[in-house]
PDB file of C-alpha atoms and ligand atoms in Angstrom:
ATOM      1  CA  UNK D   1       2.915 -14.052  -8.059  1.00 96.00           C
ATOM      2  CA  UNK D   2      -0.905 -13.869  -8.568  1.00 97.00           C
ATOM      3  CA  UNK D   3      -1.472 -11.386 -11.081  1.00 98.00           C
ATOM      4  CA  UNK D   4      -4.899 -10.189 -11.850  1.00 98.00           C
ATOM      5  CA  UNK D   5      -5.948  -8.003 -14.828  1.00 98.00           C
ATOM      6  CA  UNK D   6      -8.850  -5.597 -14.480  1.00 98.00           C
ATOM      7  CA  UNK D   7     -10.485  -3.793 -16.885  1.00 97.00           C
ATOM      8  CA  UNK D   8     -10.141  -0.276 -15.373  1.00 98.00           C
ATOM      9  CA  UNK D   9      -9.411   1.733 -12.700  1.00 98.00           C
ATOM     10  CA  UNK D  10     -13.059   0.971 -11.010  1.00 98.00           C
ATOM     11  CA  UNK D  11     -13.021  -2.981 -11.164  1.00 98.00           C
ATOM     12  CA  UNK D  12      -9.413  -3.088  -9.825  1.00 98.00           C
ATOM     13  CA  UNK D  13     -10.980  -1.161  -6.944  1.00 98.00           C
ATOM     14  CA  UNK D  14     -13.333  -3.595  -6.132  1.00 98.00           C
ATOM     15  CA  UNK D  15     -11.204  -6.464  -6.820  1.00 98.00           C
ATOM     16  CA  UNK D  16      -8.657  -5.032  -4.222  1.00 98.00           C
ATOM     17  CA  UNK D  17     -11.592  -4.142  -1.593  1.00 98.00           C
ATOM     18  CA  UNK D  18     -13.430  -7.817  -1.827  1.00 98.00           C
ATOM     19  CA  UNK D  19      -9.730  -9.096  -1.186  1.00 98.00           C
ATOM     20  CA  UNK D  20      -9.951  -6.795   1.847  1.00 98.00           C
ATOM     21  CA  UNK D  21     -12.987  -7.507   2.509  1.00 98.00           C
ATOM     22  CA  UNK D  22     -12.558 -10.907   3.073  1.00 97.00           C
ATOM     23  CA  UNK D  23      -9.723 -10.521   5.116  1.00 98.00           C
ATOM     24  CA  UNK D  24     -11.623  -9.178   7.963  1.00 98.00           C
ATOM     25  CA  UNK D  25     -14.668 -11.191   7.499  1.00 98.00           C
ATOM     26  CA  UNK D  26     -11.985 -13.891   8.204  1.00 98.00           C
ATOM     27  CA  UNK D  27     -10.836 -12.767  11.001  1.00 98.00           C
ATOM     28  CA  UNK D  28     -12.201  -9.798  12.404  1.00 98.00           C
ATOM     29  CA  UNK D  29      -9.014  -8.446  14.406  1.00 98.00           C
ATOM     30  CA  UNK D  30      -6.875  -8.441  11.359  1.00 98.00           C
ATOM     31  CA  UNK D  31      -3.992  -6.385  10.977  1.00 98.00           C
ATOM     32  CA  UNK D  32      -4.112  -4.146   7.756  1.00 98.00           C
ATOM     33  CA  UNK D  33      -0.846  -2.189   6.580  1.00 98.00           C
ATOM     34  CA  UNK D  34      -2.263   0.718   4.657  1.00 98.00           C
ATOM     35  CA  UNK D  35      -1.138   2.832   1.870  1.00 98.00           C
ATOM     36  CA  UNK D  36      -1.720   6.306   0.569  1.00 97.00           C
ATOM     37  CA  UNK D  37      -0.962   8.327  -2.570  1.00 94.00           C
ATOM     38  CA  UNK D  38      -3.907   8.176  -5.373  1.00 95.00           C
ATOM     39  CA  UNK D  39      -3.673   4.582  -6.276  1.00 98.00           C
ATOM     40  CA  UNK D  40      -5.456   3.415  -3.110  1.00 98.00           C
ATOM     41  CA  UNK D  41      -8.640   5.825  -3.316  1.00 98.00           C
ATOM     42  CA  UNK D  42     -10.943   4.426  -4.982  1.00 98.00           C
ATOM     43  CA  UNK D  43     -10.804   0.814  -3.034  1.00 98.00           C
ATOM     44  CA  UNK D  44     -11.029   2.766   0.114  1.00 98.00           C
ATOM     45  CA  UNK D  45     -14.118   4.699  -1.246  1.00 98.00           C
ATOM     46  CA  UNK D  46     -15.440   1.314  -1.789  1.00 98.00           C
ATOM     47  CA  UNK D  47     -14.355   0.196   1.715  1.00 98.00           C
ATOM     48  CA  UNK D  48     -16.768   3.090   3.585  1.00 98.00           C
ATOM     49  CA  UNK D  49     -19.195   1.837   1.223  1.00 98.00           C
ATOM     50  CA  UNK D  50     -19.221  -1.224   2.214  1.00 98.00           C
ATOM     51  CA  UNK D  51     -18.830  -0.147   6.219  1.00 98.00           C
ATOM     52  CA  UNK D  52     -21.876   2.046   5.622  1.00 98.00           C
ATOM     53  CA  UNK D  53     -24.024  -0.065   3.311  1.00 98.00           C
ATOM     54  CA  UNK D  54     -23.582  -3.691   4.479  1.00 97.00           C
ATOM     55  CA  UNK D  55     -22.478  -3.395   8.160  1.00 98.00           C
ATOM     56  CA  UNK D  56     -18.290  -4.288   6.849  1.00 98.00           C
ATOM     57  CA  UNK D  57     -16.745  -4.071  10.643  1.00 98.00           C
ATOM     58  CA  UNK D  58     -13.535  -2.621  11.658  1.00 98.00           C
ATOM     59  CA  UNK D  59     -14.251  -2.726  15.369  1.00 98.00           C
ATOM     60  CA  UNK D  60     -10.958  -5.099  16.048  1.00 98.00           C
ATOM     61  CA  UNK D  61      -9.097  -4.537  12.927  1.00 98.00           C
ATOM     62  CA  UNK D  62      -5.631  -2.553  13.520  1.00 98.00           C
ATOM     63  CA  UNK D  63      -3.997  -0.590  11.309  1.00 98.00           C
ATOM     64  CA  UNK D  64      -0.475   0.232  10.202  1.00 98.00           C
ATOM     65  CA  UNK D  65       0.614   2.762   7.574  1.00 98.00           C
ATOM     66  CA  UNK D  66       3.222   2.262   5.472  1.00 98.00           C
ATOM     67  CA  UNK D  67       4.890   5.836   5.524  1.00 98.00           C
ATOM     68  CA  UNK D  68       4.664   9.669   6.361  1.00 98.00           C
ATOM     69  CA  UNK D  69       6.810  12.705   5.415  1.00 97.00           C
ATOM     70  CA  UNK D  70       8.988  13.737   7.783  1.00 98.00           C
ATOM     71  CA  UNK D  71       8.762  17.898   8.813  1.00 96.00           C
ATOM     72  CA  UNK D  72       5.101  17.919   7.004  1.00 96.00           C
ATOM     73  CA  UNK D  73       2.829  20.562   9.534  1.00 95.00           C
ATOM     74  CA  UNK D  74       0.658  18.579  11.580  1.00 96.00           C
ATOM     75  CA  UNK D  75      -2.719  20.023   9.475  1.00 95.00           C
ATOM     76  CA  UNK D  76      -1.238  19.826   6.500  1.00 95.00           C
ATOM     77  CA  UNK D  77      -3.672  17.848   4.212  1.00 94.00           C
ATOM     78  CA  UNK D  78      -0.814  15.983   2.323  1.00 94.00           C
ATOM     79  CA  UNK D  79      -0.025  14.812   6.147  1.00 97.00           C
ATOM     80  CA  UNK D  80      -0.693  11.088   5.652  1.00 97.00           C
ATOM     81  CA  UNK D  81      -2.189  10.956   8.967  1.00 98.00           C
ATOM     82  CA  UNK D  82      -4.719  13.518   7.681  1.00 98.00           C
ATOM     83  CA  UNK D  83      -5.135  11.866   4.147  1.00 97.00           C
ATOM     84  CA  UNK D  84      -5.930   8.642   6.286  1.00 98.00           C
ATOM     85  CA  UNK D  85      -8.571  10.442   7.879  1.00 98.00           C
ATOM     86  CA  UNK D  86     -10.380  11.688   5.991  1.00 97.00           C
ATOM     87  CA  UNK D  87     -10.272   9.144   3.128  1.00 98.00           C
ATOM     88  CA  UNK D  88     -11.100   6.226   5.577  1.00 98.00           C
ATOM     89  CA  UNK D  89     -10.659   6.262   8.973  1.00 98.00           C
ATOM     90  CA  UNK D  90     -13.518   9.012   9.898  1.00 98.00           C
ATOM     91  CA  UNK D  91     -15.926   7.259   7.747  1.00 98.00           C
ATOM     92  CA  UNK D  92     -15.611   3.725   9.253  1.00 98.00           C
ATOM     93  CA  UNK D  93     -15.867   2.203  13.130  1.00 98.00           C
ATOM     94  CA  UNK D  94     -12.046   1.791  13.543  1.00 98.00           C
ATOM     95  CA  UNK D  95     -10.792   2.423  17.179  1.00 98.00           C
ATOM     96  CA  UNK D  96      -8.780   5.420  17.196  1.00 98.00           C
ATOM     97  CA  UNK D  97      -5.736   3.993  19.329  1.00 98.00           C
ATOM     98  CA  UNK D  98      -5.934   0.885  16.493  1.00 98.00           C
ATOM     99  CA  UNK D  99      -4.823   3.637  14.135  1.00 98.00           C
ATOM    100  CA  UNK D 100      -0.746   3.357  13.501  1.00 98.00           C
ATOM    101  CA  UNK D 101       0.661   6.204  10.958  1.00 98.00           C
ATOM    102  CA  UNK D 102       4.555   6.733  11.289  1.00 98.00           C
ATOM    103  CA  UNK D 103       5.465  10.080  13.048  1.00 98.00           C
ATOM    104  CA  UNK D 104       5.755  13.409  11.149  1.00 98.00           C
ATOM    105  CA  UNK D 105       8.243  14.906  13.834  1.00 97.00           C
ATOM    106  CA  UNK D 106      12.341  14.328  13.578  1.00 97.00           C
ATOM    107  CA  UNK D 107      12.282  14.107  17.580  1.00 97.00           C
ATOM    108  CA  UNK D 108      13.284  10.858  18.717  1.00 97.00           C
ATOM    109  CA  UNK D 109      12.994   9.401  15.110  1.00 98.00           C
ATOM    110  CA  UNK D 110      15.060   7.008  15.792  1.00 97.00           C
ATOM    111  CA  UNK D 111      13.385   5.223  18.983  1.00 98.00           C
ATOM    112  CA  UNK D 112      10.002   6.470  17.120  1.00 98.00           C
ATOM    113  CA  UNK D 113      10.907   3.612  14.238  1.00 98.00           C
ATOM    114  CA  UNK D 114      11.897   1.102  16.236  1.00 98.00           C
ATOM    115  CA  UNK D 115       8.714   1.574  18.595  1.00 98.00           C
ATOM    116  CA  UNK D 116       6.892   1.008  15.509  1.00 98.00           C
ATOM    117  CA  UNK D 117       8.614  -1.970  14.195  1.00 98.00           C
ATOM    118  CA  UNK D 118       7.737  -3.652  18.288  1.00 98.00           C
ATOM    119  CA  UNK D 119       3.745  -2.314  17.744  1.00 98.00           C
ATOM    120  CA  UNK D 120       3.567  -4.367  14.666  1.00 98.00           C
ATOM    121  CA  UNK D 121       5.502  -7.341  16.506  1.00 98.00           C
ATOM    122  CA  UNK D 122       2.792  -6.833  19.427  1.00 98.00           C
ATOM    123  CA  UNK D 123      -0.280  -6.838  17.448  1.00 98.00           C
ATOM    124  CA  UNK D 124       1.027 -10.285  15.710  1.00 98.00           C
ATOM    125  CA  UNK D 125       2.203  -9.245  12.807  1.00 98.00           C
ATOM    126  CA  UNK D 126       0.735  -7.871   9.766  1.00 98.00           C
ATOM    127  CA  UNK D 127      -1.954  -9.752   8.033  1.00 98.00           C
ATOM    128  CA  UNK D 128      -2.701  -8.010   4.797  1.00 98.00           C
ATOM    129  CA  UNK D 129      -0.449  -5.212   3.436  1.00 99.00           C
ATOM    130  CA  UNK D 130      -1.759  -2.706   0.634  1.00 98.00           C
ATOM    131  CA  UNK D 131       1.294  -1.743  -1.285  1.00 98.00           C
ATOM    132  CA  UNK D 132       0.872   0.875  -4.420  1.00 98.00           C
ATOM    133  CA  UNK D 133       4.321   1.696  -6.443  1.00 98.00           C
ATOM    134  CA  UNK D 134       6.385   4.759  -7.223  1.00 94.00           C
ATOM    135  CA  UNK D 135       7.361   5.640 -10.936  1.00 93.00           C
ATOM    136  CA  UNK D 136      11.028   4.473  -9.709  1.00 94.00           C
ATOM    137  CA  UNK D 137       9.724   0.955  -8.744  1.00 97.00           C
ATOM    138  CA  UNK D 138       9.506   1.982  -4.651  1.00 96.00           C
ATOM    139  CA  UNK D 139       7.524   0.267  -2.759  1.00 98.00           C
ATOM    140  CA  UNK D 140       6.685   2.699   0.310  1.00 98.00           C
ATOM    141  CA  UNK D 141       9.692   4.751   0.431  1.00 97.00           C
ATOM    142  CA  UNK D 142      12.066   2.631  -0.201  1.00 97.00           C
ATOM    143  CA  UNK D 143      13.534   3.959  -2.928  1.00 96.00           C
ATOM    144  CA  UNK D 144      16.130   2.548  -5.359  1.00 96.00           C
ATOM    145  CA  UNK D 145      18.889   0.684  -3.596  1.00 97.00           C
ATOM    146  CA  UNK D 146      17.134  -0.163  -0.003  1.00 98.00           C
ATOM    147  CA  UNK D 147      17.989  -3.159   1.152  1.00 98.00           C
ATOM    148  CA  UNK D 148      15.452  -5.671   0.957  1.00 98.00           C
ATOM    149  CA  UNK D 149      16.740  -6.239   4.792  1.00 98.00           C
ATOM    150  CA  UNK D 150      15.748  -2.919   5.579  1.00 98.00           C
ATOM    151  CA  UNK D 151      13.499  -1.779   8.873  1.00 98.00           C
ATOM    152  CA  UNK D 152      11.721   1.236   9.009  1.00 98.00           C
ATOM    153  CA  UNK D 153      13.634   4.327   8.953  1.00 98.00           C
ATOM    154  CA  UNK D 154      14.354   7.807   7.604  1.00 98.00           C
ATOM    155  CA  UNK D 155      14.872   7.460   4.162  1.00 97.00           C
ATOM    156  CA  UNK D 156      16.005  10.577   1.644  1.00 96.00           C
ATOM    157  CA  UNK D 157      13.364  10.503  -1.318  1.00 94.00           C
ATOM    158  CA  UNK D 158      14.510  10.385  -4.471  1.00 91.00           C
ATOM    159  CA  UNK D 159      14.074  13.350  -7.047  1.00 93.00           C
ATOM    160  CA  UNK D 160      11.803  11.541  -9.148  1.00 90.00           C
ATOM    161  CA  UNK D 161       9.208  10.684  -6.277  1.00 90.00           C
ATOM    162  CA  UNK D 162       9.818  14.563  -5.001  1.00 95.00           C
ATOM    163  CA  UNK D 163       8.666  15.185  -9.102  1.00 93.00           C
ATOM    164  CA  UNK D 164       6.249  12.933  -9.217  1.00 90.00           C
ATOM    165  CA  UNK D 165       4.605  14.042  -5.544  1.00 91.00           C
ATOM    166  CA  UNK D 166       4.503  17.423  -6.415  1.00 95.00           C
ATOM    167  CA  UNK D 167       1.074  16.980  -7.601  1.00 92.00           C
ATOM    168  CA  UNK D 168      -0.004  17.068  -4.282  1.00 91.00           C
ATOM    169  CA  UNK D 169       1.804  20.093  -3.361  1.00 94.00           C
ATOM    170  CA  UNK D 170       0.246  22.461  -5.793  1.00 93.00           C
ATOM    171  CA  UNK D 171       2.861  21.190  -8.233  1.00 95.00           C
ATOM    172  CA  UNK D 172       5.350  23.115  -6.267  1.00 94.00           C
ATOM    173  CA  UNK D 173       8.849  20.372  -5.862  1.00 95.00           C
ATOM    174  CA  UNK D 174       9.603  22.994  -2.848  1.00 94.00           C
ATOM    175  CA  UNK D 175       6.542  22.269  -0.584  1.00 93.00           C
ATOM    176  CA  UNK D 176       7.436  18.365  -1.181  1.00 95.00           C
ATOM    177  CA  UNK D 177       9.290  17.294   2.068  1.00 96.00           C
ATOM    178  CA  UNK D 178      12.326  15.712   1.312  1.00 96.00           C
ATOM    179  CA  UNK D 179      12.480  12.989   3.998  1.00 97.00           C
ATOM    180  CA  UNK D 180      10.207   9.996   5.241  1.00 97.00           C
ATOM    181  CA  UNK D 181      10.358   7.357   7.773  1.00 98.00           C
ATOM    182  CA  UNK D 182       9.028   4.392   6.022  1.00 98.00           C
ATOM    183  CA  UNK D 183       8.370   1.050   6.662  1.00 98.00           C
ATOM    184  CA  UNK D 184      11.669  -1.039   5.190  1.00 98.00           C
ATOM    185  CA  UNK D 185      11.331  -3.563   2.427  1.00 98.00           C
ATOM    186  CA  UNK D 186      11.379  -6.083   5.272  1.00 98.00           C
ATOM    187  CA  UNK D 187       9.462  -5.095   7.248  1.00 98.00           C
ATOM    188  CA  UNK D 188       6.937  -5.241   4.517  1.00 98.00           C
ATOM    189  CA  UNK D 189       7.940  -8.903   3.342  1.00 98.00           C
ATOM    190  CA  UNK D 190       6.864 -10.462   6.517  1.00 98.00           C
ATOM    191  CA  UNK D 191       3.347  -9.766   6.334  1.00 98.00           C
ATOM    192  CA  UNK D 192       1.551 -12.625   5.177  1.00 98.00           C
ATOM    193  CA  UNK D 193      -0.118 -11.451   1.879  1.00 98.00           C
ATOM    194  CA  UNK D 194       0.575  -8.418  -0.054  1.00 98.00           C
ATOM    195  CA  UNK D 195      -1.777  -6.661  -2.693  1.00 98.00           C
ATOM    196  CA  UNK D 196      -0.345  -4.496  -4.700  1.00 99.00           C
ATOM    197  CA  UNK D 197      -2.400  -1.900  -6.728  1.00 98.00           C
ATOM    198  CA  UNK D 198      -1.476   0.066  -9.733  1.00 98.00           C
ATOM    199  CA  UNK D 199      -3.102   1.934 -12.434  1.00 98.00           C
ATOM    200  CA  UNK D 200      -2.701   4.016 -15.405  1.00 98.00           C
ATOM    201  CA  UNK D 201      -0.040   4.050 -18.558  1.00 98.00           C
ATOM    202  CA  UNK D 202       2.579   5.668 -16.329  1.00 96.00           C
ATOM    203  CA  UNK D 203       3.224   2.565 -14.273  1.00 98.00           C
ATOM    204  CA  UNK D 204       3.076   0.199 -17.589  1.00 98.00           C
ATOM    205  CA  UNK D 205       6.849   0.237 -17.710  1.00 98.00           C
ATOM    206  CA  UNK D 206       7.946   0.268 -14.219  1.00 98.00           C
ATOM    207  CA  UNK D 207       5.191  -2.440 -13.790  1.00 98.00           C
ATOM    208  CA  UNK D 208       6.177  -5.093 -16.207  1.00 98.00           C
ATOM    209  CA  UNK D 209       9.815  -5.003 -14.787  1.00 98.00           C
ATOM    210  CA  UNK D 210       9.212  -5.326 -10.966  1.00 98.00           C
ATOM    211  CA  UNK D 211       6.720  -8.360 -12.348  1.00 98.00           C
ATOM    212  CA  UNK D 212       9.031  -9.816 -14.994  1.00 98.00           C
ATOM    213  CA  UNK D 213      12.183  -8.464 -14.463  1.00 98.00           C
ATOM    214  CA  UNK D 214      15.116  -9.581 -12.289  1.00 98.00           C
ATOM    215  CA  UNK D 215      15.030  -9.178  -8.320  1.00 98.00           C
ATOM    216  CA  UNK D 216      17.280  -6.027  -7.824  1.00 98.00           C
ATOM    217  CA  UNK D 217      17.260  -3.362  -5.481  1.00 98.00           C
ATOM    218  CA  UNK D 218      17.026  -1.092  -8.096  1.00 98.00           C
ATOM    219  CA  UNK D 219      12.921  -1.573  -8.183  1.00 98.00           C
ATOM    220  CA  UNK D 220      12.313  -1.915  -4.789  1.00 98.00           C
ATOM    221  CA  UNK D 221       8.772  -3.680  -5.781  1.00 98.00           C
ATOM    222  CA  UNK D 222      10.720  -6.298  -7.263  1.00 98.00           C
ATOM    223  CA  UNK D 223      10.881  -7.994  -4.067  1.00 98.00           C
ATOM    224  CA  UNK D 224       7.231  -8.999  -4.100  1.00 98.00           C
ATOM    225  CA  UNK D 225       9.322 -12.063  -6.345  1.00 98.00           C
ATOM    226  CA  UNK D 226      10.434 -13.351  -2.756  1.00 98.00           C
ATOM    227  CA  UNK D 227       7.381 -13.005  -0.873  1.00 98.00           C
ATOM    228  CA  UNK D 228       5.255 -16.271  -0.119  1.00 97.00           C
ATOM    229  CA  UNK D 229       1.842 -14.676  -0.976  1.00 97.00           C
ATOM    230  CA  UNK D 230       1.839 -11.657  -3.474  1.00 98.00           C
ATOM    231  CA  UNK D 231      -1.273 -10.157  -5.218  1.00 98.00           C
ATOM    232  CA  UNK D 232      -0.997  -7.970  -7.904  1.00 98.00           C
ATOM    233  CA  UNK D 233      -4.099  -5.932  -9.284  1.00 98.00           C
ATOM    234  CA  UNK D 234      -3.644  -3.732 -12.211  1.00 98.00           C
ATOM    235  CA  UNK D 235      -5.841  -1.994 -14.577  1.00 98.00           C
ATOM    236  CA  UNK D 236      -5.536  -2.532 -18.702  1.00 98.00           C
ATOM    237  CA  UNK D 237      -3.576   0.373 -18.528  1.00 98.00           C
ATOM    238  CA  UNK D 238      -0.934  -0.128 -16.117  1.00 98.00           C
ATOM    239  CA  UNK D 239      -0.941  -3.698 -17.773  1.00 98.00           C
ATOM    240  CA  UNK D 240      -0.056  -3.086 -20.868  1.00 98.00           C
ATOM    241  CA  UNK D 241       3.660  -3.571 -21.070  1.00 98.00           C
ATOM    242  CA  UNK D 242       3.381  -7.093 -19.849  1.00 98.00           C
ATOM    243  CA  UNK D 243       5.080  -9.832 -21.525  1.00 98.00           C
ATOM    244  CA  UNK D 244       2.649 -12.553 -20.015  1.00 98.00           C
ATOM    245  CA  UNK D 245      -0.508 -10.047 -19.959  1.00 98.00           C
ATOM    246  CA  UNK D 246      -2.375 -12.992 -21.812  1.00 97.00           C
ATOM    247  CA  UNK D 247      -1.208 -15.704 -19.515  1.00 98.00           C
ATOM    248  CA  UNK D 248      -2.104 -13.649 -16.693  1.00 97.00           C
ATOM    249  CA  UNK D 249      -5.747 -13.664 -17.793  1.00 97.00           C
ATOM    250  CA  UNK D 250      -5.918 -17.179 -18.321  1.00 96.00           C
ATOM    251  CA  UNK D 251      -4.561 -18.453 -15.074  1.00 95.00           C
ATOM    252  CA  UNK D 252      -6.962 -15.348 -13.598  1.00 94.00           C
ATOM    253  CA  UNK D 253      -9.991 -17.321 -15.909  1.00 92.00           C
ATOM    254  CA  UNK D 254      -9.110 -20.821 -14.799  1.00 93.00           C
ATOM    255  CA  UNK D 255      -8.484 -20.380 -11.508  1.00 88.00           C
ATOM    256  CA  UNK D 256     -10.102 -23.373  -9.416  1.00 86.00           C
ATOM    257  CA  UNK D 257     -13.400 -22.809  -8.469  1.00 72.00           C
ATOM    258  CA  UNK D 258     -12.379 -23.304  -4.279  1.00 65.00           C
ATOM    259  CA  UNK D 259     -10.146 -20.910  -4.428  1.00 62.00           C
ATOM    260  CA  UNK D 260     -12.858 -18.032  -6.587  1.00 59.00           C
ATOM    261  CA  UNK D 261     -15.010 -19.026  -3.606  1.00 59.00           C
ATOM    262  CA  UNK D 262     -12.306 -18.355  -0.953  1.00 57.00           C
ATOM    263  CA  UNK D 263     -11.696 -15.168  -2.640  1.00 52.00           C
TER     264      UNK D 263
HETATM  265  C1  GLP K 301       4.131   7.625  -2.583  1.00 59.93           C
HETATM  266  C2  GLP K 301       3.915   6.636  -1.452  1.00 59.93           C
HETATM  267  C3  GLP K 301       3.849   5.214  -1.955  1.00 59.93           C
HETATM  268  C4  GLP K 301       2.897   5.148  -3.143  1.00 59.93           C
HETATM  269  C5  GLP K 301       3.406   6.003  -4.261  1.00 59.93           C
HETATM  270  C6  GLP K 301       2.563   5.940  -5.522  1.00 59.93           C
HETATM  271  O1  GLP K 301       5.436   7.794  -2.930  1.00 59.93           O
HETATM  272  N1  GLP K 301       4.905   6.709  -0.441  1.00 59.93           N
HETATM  273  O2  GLP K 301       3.424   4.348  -0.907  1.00 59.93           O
HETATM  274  O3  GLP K 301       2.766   3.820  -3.567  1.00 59.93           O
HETATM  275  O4  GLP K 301       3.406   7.338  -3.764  1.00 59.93           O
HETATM  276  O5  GLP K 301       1.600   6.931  -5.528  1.00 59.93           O
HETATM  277  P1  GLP K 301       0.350   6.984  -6.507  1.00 59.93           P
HETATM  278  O6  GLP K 301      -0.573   5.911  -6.026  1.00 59.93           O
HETATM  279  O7  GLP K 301      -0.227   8.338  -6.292  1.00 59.93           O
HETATM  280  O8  GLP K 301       0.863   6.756  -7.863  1.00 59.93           O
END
């Protein structure tokens, strides 16, 4: 697992958004798997920066999203369909039927998820997931116990996300919805890098055991062990309870200088 070690909340950002960047200058019709909740922000801020100031192209790119809340109202800002919007897709030249966020509605759920599972099988697969993690180790909404086999589905959130999103719900638990379809943990594992963000002293914990800890089910994010191509980018913060923090920085410092110029 590549982990990288920024100084703050800004630099891991940009270190997330070149990664991006680069993706699509690569190929131009990549397929992105997006994320929401606060960790992923600031690198999309960056991301209509870079649309607006140096011509970055989403023309062909296609996107994904990893989740949505299930019974949410349609206009409801915390509708990730709506956070999407107006945190990057109305600010950039995406195509608007490129633009995959899971359904918000419980009709047809079921043919709903696996509809989405055959769009991302259609478009080739997914090139380049961003992945942030819950304080109970989720990845998505896969929370503790999902199988790492799992497709996307309705899943039950767990009290401690419904805590922890309440923050966006004018830290009312009630207004939380208490069901998601989300992507499953494999769904996620097939796409052929992953970039993880996360930030802050909350995650330091839950961090350093999805990084060094044993693969379990229990931390969904754990998974990222199994994966072929994982990126992690953290800030000091978030860092902090890291047994190999130093090591980290090192390999980060000595990396080869063909792959600093791939990157
Ligand atoms: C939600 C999302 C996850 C996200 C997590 C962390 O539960 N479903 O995809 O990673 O929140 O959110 P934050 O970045 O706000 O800490």
């Amino acid at each position: 697992m590549e982990v990288v070690i920024a100084k703050n909340y800004d630099e891991m950002s940009k270190i997330a958004t070149n990664i991006i960047r680069d993706q699509i200058l690569k190929k131009p019709n990549s397929v992105l798997g997006l994320a929401t909740g606060g960790t992923p922000v600031g690198t999309y801020k960056e991301l209509v920066r870079m649309h607006k100031q140096e011509g970055l192209d989403f023309s062909k790119v296609i996107t994904f999203n990893l989740d949505e809340y299930l019974g949410i109202p349609d206009d409801h800002p915390e509708r990730y369909m709506n956070f999407m919007k107006s945190n990057l897709f109305n600010q950039i030249n995406i195509r608007p039927d490129a633009i995959h966020v899971p359904t918000n509605i419980w009709e047809h759920v079921e043919e709903f998820c696996q509809w989405y599972e055959d769009e991302i099988d259609k478009a080739g697969g997914i090139d380049l997931q961003l992945l942030g993690i819950g304080p109970d180790g989720h990845i998505a909404f896969n929370e503790p116990t999902s199988s790492f086999a799992s497709r996307t589905r309705v899943k039950t959130l767990d009290e401690s996300t419904i805590k922890a999103n309440a923050r966006f719900f004018n830290n009312d638990e009630s207004k939380v919805p208490k069901y998601a379809v989300t992507m499953g943990v494999g769904t996620i594992l097939e796409a052929k890098t992953l970039l993880l963000l996360a930030n802050g002293k909350k995650k330091a914990g839950i961090v350093a055991q999805f990084i060094e800890g044993p693969i379990t089910s229990m931390i969904t994010a754990s998974a990222l062990q199994l994966h072929p191509k994982p990126i992690v980018v953290l800030d000091e913060d978030s860092a902090s309870d890291l047994k190999l923090k130093d090591y980290f920085k090192w390999v980060y410092s000595n990396k080869p200088k063909k792959y600093l110029e791939e990157q």
